[in-house]
Coordinates of C-alpha atoms in Angstrom, one line a residue:
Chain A
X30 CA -1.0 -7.7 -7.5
X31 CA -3.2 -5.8 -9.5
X32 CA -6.8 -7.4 -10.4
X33 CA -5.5 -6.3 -13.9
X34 CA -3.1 -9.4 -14.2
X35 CA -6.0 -11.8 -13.9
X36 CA -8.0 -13.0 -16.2
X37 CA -11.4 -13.2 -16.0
X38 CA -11.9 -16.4 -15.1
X39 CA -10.3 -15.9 -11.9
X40 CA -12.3 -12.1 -11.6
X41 CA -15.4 -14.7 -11.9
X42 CA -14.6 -17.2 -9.5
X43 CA -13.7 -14.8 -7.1
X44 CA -16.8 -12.8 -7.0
X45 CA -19.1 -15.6 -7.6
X46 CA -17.4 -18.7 -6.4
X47 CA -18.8 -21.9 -7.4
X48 CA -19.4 -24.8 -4.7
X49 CA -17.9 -22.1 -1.6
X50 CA -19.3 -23.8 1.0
X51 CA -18.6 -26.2 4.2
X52 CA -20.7 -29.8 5.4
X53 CA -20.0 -29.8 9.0
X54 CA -16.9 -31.7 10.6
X55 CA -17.8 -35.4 10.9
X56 CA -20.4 -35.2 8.0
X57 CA -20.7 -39.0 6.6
X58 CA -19.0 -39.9 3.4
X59 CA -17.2 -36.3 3.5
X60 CA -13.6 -36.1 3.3
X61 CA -12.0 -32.9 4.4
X62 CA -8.6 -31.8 3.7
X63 CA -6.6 -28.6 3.7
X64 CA -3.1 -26.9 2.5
X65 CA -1.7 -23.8 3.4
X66 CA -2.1 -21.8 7.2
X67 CA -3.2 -18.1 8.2
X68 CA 0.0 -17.2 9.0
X69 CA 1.1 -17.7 5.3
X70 CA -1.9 -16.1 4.6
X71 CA -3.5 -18.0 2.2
X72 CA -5.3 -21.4 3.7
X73 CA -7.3 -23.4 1.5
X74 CA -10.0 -26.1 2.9
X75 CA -11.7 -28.3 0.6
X76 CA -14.5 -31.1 1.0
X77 CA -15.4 -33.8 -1.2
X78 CA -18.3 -36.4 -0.7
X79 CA -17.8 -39.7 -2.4
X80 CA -20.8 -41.5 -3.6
X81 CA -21.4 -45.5 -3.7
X82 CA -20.1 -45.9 -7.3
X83 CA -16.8 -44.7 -5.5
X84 CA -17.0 -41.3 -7.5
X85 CA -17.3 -37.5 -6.1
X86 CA -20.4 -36.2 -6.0
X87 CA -20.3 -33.3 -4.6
X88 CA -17.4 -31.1 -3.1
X89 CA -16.8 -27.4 -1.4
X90 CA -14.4 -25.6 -0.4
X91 CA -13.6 -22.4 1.7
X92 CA -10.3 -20.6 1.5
X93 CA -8.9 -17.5 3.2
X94 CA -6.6 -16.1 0.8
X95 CA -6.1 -14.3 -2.9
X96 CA -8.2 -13.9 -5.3
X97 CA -5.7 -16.6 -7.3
X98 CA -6.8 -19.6 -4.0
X99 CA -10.0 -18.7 -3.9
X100 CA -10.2 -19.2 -7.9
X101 CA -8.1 -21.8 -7.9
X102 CA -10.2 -24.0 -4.9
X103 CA -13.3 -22.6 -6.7
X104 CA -12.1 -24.5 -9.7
X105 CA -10.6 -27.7 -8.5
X106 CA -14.0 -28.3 -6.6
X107 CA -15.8 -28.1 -9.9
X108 CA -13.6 -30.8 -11.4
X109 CA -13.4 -33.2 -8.8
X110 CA -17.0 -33.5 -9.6
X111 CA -17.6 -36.7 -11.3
X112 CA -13.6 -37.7 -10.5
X113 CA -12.7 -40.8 -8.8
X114 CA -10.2 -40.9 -6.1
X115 CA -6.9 -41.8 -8.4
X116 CA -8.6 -38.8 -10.7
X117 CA -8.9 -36.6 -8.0
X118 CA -5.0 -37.2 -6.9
X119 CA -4.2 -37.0 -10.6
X120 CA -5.8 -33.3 -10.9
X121 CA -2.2 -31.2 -11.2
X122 CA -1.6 -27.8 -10.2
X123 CA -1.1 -26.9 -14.4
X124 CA -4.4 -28.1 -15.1
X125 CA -5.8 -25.4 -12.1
X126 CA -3.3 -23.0 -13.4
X127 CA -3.4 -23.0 -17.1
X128 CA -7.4 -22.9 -16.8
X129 CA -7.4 -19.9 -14.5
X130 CA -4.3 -18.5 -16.2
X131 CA -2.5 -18.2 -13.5
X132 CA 1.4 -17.2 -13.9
X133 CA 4.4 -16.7 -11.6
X134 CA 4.0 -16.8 -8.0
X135 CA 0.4 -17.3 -8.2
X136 CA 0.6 -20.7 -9.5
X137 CA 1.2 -21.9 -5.8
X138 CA -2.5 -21.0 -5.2
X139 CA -3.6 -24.0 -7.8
X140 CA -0.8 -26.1 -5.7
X141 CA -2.6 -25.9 -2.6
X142 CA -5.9 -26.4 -4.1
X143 CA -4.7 -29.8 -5.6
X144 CA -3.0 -30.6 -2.4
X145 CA -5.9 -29.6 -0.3
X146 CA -7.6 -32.1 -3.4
X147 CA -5.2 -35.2 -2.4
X148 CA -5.9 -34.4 1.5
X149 CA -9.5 -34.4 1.6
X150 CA -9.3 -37.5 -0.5
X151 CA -6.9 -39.1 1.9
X152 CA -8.8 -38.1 4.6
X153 CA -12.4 -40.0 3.1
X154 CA -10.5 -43.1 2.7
X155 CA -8.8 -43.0 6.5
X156 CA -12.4 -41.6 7.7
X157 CA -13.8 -45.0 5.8
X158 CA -11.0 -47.4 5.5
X159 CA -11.3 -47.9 2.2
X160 CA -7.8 -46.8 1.2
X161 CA -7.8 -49.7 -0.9
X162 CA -11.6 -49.2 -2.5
X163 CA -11.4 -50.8 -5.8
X164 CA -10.4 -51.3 -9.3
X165 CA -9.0 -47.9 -10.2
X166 CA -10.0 -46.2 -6.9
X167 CA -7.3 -45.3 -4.6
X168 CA -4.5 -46.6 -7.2
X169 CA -1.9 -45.0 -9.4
X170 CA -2.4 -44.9 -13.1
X171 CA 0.6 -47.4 -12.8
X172 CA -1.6 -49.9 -10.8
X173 CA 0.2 -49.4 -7.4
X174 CA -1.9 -48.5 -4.5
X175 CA -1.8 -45.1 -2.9
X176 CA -0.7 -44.1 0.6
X177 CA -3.4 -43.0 2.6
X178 CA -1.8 -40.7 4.6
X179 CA -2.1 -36.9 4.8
X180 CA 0.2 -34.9 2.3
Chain B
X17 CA 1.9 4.6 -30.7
X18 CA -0.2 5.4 -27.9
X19 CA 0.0 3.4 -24.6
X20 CA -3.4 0.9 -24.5
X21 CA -6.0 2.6 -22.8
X22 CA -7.0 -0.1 -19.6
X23 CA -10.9 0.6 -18.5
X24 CA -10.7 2.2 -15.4
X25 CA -12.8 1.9 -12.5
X26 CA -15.1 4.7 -11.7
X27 CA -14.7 5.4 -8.5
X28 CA -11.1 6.4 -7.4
X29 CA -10.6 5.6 -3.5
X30 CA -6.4 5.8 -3.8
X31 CA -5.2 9.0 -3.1
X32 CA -2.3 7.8 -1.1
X33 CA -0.5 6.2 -4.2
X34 CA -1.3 9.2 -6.6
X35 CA -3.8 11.7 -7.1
X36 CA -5.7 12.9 -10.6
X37 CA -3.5 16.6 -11.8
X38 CA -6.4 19.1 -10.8
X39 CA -7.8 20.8 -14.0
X40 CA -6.9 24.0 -13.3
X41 CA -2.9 23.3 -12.7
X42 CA -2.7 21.5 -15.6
X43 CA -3.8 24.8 -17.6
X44 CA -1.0 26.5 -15.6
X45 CA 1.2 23.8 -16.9
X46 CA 0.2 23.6 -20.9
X47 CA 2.1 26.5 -22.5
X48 CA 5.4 25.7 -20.7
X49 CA 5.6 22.5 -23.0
X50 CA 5.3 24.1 -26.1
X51 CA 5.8 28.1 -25.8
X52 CA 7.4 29.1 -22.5
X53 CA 9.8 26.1 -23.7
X54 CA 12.7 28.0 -22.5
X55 CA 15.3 26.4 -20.0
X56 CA 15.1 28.2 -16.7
X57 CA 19.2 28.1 -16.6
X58 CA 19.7 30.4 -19.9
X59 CA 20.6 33.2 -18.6
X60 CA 21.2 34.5 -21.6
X61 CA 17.3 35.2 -23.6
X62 CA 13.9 35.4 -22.6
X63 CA 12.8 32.2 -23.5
X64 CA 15.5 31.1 -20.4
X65 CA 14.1 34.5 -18.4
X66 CA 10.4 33.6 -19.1
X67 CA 11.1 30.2 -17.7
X68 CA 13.0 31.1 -14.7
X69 CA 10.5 33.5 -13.8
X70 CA 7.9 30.8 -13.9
X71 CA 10.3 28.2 -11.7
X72 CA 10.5 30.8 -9.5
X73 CA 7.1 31.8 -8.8
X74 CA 5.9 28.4 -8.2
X75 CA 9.2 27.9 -5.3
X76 CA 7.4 31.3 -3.7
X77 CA 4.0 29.1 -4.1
X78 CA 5.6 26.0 -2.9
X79 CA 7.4 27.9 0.0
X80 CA 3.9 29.5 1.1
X81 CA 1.9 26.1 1.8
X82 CA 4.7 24.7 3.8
X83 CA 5.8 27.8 5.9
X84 CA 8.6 28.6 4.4
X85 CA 11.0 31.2 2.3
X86 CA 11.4 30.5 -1.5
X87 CA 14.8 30.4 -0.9
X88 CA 14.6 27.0 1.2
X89 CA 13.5 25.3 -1.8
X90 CA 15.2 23.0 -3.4
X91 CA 13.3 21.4 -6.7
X92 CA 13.9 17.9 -7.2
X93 CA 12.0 14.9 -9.7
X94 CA 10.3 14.0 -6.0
X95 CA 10.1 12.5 -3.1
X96 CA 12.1 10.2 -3.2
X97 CA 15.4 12.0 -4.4
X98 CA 14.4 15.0 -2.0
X99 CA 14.7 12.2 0.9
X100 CA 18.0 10.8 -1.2
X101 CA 19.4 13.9 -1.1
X102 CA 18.0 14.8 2.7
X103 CA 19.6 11.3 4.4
X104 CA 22.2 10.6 2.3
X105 CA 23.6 14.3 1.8
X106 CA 23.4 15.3 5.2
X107 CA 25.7 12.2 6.2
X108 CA 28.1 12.9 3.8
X109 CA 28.1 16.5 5.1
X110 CA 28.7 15.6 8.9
X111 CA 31.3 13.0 8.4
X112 CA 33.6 14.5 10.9
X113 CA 30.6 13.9 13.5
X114 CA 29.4 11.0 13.5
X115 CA 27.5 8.0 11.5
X116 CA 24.2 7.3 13.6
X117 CA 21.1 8.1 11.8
X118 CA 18.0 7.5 14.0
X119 CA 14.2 6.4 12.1
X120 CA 11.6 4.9 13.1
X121 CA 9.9 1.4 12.3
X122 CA 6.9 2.6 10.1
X123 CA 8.9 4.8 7.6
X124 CA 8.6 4.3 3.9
X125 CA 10.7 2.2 2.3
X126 CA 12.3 5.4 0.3
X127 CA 13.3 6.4 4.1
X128 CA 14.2 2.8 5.3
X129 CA 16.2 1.7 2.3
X130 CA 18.0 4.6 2.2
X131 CA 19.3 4.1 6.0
X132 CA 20.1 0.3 5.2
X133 CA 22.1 1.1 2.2
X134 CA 23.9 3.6 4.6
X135 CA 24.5 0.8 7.0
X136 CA 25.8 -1.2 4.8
X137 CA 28.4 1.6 3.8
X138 CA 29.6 2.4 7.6
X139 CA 26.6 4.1 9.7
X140 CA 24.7 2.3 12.3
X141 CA 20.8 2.8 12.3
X142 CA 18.4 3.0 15.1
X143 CA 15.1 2.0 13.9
X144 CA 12.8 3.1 16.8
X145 CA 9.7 1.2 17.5
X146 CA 5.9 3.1 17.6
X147 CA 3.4 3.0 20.0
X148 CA 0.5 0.5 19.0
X149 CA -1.6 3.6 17.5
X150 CA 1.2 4.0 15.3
X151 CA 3.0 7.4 16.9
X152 CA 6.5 7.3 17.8
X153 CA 7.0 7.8 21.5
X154 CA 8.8 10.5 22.1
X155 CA 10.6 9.9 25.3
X156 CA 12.0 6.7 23.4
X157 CA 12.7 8.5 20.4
X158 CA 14.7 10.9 22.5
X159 CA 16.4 7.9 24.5
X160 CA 17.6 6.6 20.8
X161 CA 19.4 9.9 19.9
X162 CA 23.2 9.7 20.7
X163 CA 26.0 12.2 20.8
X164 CA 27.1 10.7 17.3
X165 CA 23.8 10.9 15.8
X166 CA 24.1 13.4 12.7
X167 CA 20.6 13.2 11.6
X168 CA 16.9 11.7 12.7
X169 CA 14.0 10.9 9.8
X170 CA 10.7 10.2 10.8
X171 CA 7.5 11.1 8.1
X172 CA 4.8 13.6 8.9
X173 CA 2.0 11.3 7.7
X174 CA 2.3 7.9 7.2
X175 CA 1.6 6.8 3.7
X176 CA -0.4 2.9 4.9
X177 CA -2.2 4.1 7.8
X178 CA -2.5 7.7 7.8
X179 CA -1.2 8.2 11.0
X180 CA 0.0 11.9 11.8
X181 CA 3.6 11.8 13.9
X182 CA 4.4 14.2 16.9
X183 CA 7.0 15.9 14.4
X184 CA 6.8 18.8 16.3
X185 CA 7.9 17.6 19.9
X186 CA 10.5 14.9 17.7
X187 CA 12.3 17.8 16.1
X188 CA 12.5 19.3 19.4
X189 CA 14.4 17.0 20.9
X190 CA 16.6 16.6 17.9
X191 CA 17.2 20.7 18.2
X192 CA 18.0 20.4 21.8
X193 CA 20.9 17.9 21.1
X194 CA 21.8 19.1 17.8
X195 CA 20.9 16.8 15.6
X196 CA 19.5 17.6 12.4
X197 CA 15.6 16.8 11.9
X198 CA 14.3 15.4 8.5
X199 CA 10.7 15.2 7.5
X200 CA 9.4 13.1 5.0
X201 CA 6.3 15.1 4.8
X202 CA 4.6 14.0 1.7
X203 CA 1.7 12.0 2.4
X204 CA 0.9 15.5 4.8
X205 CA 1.3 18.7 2.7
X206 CA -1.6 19.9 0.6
X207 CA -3.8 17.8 3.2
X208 CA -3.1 19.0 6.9
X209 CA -1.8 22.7 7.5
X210 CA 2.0 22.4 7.8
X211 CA 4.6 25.3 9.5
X212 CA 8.1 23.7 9.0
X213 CA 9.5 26.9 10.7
X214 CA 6.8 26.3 13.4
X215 CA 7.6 22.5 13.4
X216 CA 11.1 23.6 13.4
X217 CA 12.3 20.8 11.4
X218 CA 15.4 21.4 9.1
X219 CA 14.8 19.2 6.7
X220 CA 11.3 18.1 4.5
X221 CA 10.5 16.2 1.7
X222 CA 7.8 16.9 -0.7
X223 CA 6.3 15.5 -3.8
X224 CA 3.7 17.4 -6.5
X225 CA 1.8 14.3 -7.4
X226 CA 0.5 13.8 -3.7
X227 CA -1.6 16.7 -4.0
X228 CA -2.8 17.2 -7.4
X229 CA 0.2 18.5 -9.2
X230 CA 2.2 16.1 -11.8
X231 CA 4.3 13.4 -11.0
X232 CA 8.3 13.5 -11.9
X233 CA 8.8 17.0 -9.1
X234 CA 9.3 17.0 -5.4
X235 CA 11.1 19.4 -3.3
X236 CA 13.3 19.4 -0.8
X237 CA 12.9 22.6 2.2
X238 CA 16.3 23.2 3.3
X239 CA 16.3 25.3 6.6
X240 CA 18.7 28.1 6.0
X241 CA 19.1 29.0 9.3
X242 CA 20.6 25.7 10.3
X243 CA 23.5 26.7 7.6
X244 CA 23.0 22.9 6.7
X245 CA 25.8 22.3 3.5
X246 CA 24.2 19.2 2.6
X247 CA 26.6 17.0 -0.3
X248 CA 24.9 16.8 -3.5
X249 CA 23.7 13.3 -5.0
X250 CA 23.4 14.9 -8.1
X251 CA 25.7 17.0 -9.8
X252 CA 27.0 18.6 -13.1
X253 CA 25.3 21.9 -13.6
X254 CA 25.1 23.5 -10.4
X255 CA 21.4 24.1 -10.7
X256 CA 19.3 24.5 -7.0
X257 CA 22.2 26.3 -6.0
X258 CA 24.5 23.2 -6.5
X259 CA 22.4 21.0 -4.2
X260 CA 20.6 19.5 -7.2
X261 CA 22.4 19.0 -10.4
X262 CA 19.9 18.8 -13.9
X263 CA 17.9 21.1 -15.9
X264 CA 14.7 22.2 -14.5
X265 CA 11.4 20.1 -15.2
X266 CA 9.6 23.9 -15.6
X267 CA 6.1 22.5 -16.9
X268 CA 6.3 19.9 -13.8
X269 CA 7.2 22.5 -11.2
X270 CA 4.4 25.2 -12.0
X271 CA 2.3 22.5 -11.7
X272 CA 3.7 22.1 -8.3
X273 CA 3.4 25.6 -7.5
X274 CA 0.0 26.2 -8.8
X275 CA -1.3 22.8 -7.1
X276 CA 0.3 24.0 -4.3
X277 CA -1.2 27.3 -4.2
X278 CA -4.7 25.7 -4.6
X279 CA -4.0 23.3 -1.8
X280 CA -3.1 26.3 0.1
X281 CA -6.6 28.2 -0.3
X282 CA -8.6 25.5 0.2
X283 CA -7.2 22.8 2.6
X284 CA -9.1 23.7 5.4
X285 CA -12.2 23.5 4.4
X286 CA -11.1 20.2 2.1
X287 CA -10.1 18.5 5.2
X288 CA -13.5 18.7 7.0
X289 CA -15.2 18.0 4.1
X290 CA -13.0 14.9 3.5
X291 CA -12.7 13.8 7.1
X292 CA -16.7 13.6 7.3
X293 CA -16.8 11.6 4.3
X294 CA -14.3 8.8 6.0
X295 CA -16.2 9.0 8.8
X296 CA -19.5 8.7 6.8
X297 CA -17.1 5.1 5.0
X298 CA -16.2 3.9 8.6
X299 CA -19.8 4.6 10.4
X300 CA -21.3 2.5 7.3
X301 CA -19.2 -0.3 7.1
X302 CA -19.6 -0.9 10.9
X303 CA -23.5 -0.7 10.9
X304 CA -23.0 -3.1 7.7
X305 CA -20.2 -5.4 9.4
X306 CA -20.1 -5.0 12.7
X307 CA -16.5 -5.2 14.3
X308 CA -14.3 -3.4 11.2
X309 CA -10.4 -2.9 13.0
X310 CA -9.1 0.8 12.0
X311 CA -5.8 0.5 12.1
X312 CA -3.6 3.2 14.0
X313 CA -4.7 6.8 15.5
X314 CA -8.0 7.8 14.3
X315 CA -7.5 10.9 15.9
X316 CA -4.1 11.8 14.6
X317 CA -4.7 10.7 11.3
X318 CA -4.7 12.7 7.5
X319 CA -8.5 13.3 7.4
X320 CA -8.6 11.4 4.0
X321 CA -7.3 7.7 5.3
X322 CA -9.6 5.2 6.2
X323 CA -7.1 1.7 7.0
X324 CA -8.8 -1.3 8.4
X325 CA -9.2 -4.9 8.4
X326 CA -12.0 -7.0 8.3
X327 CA -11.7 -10.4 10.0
X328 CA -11.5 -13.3 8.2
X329 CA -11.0 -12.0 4.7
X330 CA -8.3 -11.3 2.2
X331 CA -8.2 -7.6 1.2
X332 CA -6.4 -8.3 -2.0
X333 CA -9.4 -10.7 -2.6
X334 CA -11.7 -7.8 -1.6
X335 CA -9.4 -5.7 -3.7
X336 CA -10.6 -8.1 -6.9
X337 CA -13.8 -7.9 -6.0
X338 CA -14.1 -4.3 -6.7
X339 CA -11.4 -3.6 -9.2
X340 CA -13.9 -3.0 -11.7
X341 CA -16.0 0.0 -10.0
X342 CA -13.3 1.0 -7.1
X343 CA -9.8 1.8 -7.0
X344 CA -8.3 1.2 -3.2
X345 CA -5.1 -0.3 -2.0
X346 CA -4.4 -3.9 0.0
X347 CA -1.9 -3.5 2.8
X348 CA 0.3 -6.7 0.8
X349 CA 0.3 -8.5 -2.6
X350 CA 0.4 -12.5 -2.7
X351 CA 2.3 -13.4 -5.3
X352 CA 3.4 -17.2 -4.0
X353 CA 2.4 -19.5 -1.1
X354 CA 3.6 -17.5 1.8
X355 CA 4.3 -14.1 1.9
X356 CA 5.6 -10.9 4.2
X357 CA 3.0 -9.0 6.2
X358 CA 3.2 -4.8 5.8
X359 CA 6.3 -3.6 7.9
X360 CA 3.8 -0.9 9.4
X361 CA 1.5 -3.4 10.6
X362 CA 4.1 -5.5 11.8
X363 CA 5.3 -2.5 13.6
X364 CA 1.7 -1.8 15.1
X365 CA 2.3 -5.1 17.2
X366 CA -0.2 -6.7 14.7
X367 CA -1.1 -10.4 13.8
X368 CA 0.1 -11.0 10.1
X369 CA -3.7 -11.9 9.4
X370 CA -4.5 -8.6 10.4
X371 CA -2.4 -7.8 7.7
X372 CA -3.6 -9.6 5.2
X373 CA -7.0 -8.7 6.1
X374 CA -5.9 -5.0 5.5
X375 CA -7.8 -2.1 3.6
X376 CA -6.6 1.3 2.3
X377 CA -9.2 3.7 1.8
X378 CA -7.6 7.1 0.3
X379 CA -10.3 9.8 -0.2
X380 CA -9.9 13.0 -2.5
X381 CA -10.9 16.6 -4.0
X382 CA -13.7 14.5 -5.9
X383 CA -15.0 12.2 -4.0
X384 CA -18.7 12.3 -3.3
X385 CA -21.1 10.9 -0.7
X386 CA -22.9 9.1 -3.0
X387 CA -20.0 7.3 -3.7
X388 CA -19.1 6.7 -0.4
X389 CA -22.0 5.3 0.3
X390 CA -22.1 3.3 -2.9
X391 CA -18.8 2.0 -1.8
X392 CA -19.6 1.1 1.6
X393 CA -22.6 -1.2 0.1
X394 CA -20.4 -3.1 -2.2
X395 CA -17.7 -3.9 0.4
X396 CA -20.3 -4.5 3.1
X397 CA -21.4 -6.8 0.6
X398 CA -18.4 -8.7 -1.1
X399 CA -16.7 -9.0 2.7
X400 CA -19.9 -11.1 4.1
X401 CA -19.5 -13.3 1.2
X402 CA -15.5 -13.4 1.2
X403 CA -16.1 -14.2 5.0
X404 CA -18.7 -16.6 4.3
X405 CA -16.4 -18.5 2.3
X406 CA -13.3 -18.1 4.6
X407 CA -12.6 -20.8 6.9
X408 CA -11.4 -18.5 9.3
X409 CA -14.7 -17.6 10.5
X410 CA -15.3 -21.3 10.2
X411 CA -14.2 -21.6 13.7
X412 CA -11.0 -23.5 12.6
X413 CA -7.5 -23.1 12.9
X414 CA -5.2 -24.9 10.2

């Protein structure tokens, strides 16, 4: 795909990616989760810390992929910022895409940054067993708590 | 209305997919738009002589880069109907002996979707695998060729890699069985010397825009002497002798000629100058990188193609990156959440990462070393970021 189709928001991202980056495996209060695998070629990794008011504070990713997954983890990283976890979850691949412009095929690459999202979140509340944290952590906008597991 | 004009980056590293129409050919071409209008087939006035002439001069320029006589020259709107009209006519010509076609695994798709299409009309296909440098085998090549094999089609250059094939010891082996030889020499002509009569290859397929001529004309060399009566794809006019129905594209063929003829005075020197700028691009990113992966033959190899991949990093990504200042080509696009590695790599024996991690770098008649090594920063550059970034250099598998 030409660089042409982008838009510039994704030309951005991809040469100055915001919060590219990795804690290291067993980093406290980090959650780690991923989507996709090298032999699909794109594979996108994504980190969040959660903070004591039960809200992100801080994420990163790293992807091997497009220039569409690296925008699109770029950009999900930036938004979890601030989230809780039922935000986090509630980030949807439109939201990536329609900010990034992203059409066609290249919408998968905001799908697996907001699956790599759900992961990492998953993976803080196993890592911490908090899978049931709090009032409007870890639940559905409906009120019903979440799974835990790995998506 | 005029088409929008897109900015364009500056530096133009893609002269596999197309190259710029040289200055000089294009002055050739201008009065045969608009005063030597004429069309080469009427026979009848000079505005039809004045054109014919001017066809025919550029088939004797056309003939003299490739090795061969103006009469083996068949014009066509390019590659891809010249290799139409080489696979699928000389089938239809040798009905009565046979439908095997033999190829090999790293052809170009106008080679390989030809032979399917075949195959799903009748013929059987033998797709023969290359070595891991990327050049057919000949001894297995030659094991693949059967007594109802009418015709074999391997390219002189590929078009991904840049890997030069033993066309010379292939067509051989064809000749020895009779079996006809095609060539799709595009990616080759106007870059390495070429002899068809030397390579003794019956068949060759040519295109004007691969060596700074127009785009829309090809040829087709037709070896006379191996009284090949290929069938026509095209017809309705008789033109080319009957083999290629259609008025003449005259402005688009004396480009061809006259690019031609330019390629033909100053190839040689071009190609060292050329080759010692890729090596110049290869010796920088290395001392910038470390361990870059050139994929296929460096030593048989156009001396304009640079292919390699660089661990751990998209080259479409890489591709964004530069889009603005460099124009070079990814070996695959990604346009959903999986996606097919290059056939040639895949062919190569390679890991689909190594495919995706793929670079095209296709030098040309105006490329500098200052840009080279201008390039050679940037990627040096944007690929220790991209790999900073990539989790495959992490140390983790997903």
């Amino acid at each position: 795909m030409s660089s042409a189709v982008y838009s510039a928001a994704v030309r951005e991202r991809c040469r100055e990616p915001r919060r590219a980056g990795a804690w290291p495996d067993g980093e406290p209060g980090v959650g780690t989760g991923s989507a996709g695998s090298l032999d699909a070629g794109v594979w996108t990794r994504l980190q969040v810390r959660v903070g004591a008011d039960g809200r992100i504070d801080d994420a990163r990713f790293k992807v091997f992929g497009c220039s569409a997954a690296i925008a699109s983890a770029s950009f999900a990283a930036d938004a979890l910022i601030g989230a809780t976890l039922a935000e986090a979850r509630a980030l949807a691949p439109e939201d990536v895409a329609v900010a990034l412009g992203l059409s066609g095929g290249k919408q998968a690459m905001a799908a697996l940054a907001t699956e790599a999202a759900c992961n990492a979140v998953d993976d803080w509340e196993r890592r911490t067993g908090t899978a049931d944290w709090g009032p409007g952590i870890g639940h559905s906008a409906d009120g019903q708590a979440l799974s835990g597991g790995t998506r | 209305m005029t088409p929008p004009v897109v900015a364009m980056p500056s530096i133009y590293l893609d002269h596999h997919a197309t190259t710029p129409v040289d200055p000089r050919v294009l002055q050739q071409m201008l009065p045969y738009f608009n005063q030597v209008f004429g069309n080469a087939s009427s026979r009848q006035h000079a505005f039809g002589w004045k054109a014919d002439e001017a066809v025919e001069h550029a088939r004797q320029q056309v003939a003299q880069l490739i090795g061969a006589r103006a009469k083996e020259i068949v014009f066509t709107s390019g590659a891809t109907e010249a290799n139409m009209l080489a696979i699928r006519g000389a089938v239809a010509a040798r009905r009565g002996h046979g439908g095997h076609l033999v190829t090999v695994t790293t052809e170009h798709k106008a080679v390989l979707d030809v032979c399917a299409s075949l195959e799903r009309e009748g013929c059987t296909v033998t797709r023969v695998p290359v070595q891991r440098d990327g050049r057919a085998d000949v001894a297995r090549f030659a094991a693949a060729l059967r007594p109802d094999t009418v015709l074999a089609s391997v390219m002189t250059a590929n078009n991904e890699i840049g890997v030069l094939q033993p066309v010379a010891a292939l067509a051989h082996e064809c000749r020895a069985r009779g079996v006809w030889f095609h060539t799709d020499a595009v990616q080759a002509a106007g870059h390495v010397p070429l002899d068809v009569a030397a390579l003794d290859v019956d068949l060759a397929s040519f295109s004007a825009h691969k060596l700074y001529g127009p785009k829309g004309v090809g040829a087709l060399y037709v070896r006379r002497a191996s009284k090949i009566e290929l069938e026509p794809q095209m017809v309705g006019g008789g033109q080319e002798r009957g083999l290629r129905a259609g008025t003449l594209n005259v402005p688009g063929i004396v480009g061809f000629g006259a690019a031609a003829a330019i390629a033909h005075a100053e190839m040689a020197a071009e190609a060292v100058r050329v080759a010692a700028l890729r090596d110049r691009l290869l010796d920088r990113l290395r001392a910038g990188l470390g361990a870059v992966t050139v994929n296929g033959s460096l030593t048989h190899r156009l001396p304009h193609n640079l292919h390699v991949s660089f661990d751990g990093v998209d080259g479409e990504a890489l591709m964004t990156c530069l889009a603005d200042d460099v124009a070079v080509s990814s070996g695959s696009a990604c346009a959903s959440g999986s996606r097919e590695p290059s056939h040639v790599m895949t062919a190569l024996g390679r890991a689909p990462a190594d495919s995706w991690g793929a670079v095209r770098f296709g030098l040309g008649r105006g490329t500098t070393a200052d840009e080279i090594d201008w390039v050679a920063t940037r990627v040096c550059e944007h690929v220790t970021r991209l790999r900073a970034m990539s989790p495959v250099t992490a140390g983790t598998r997903a």
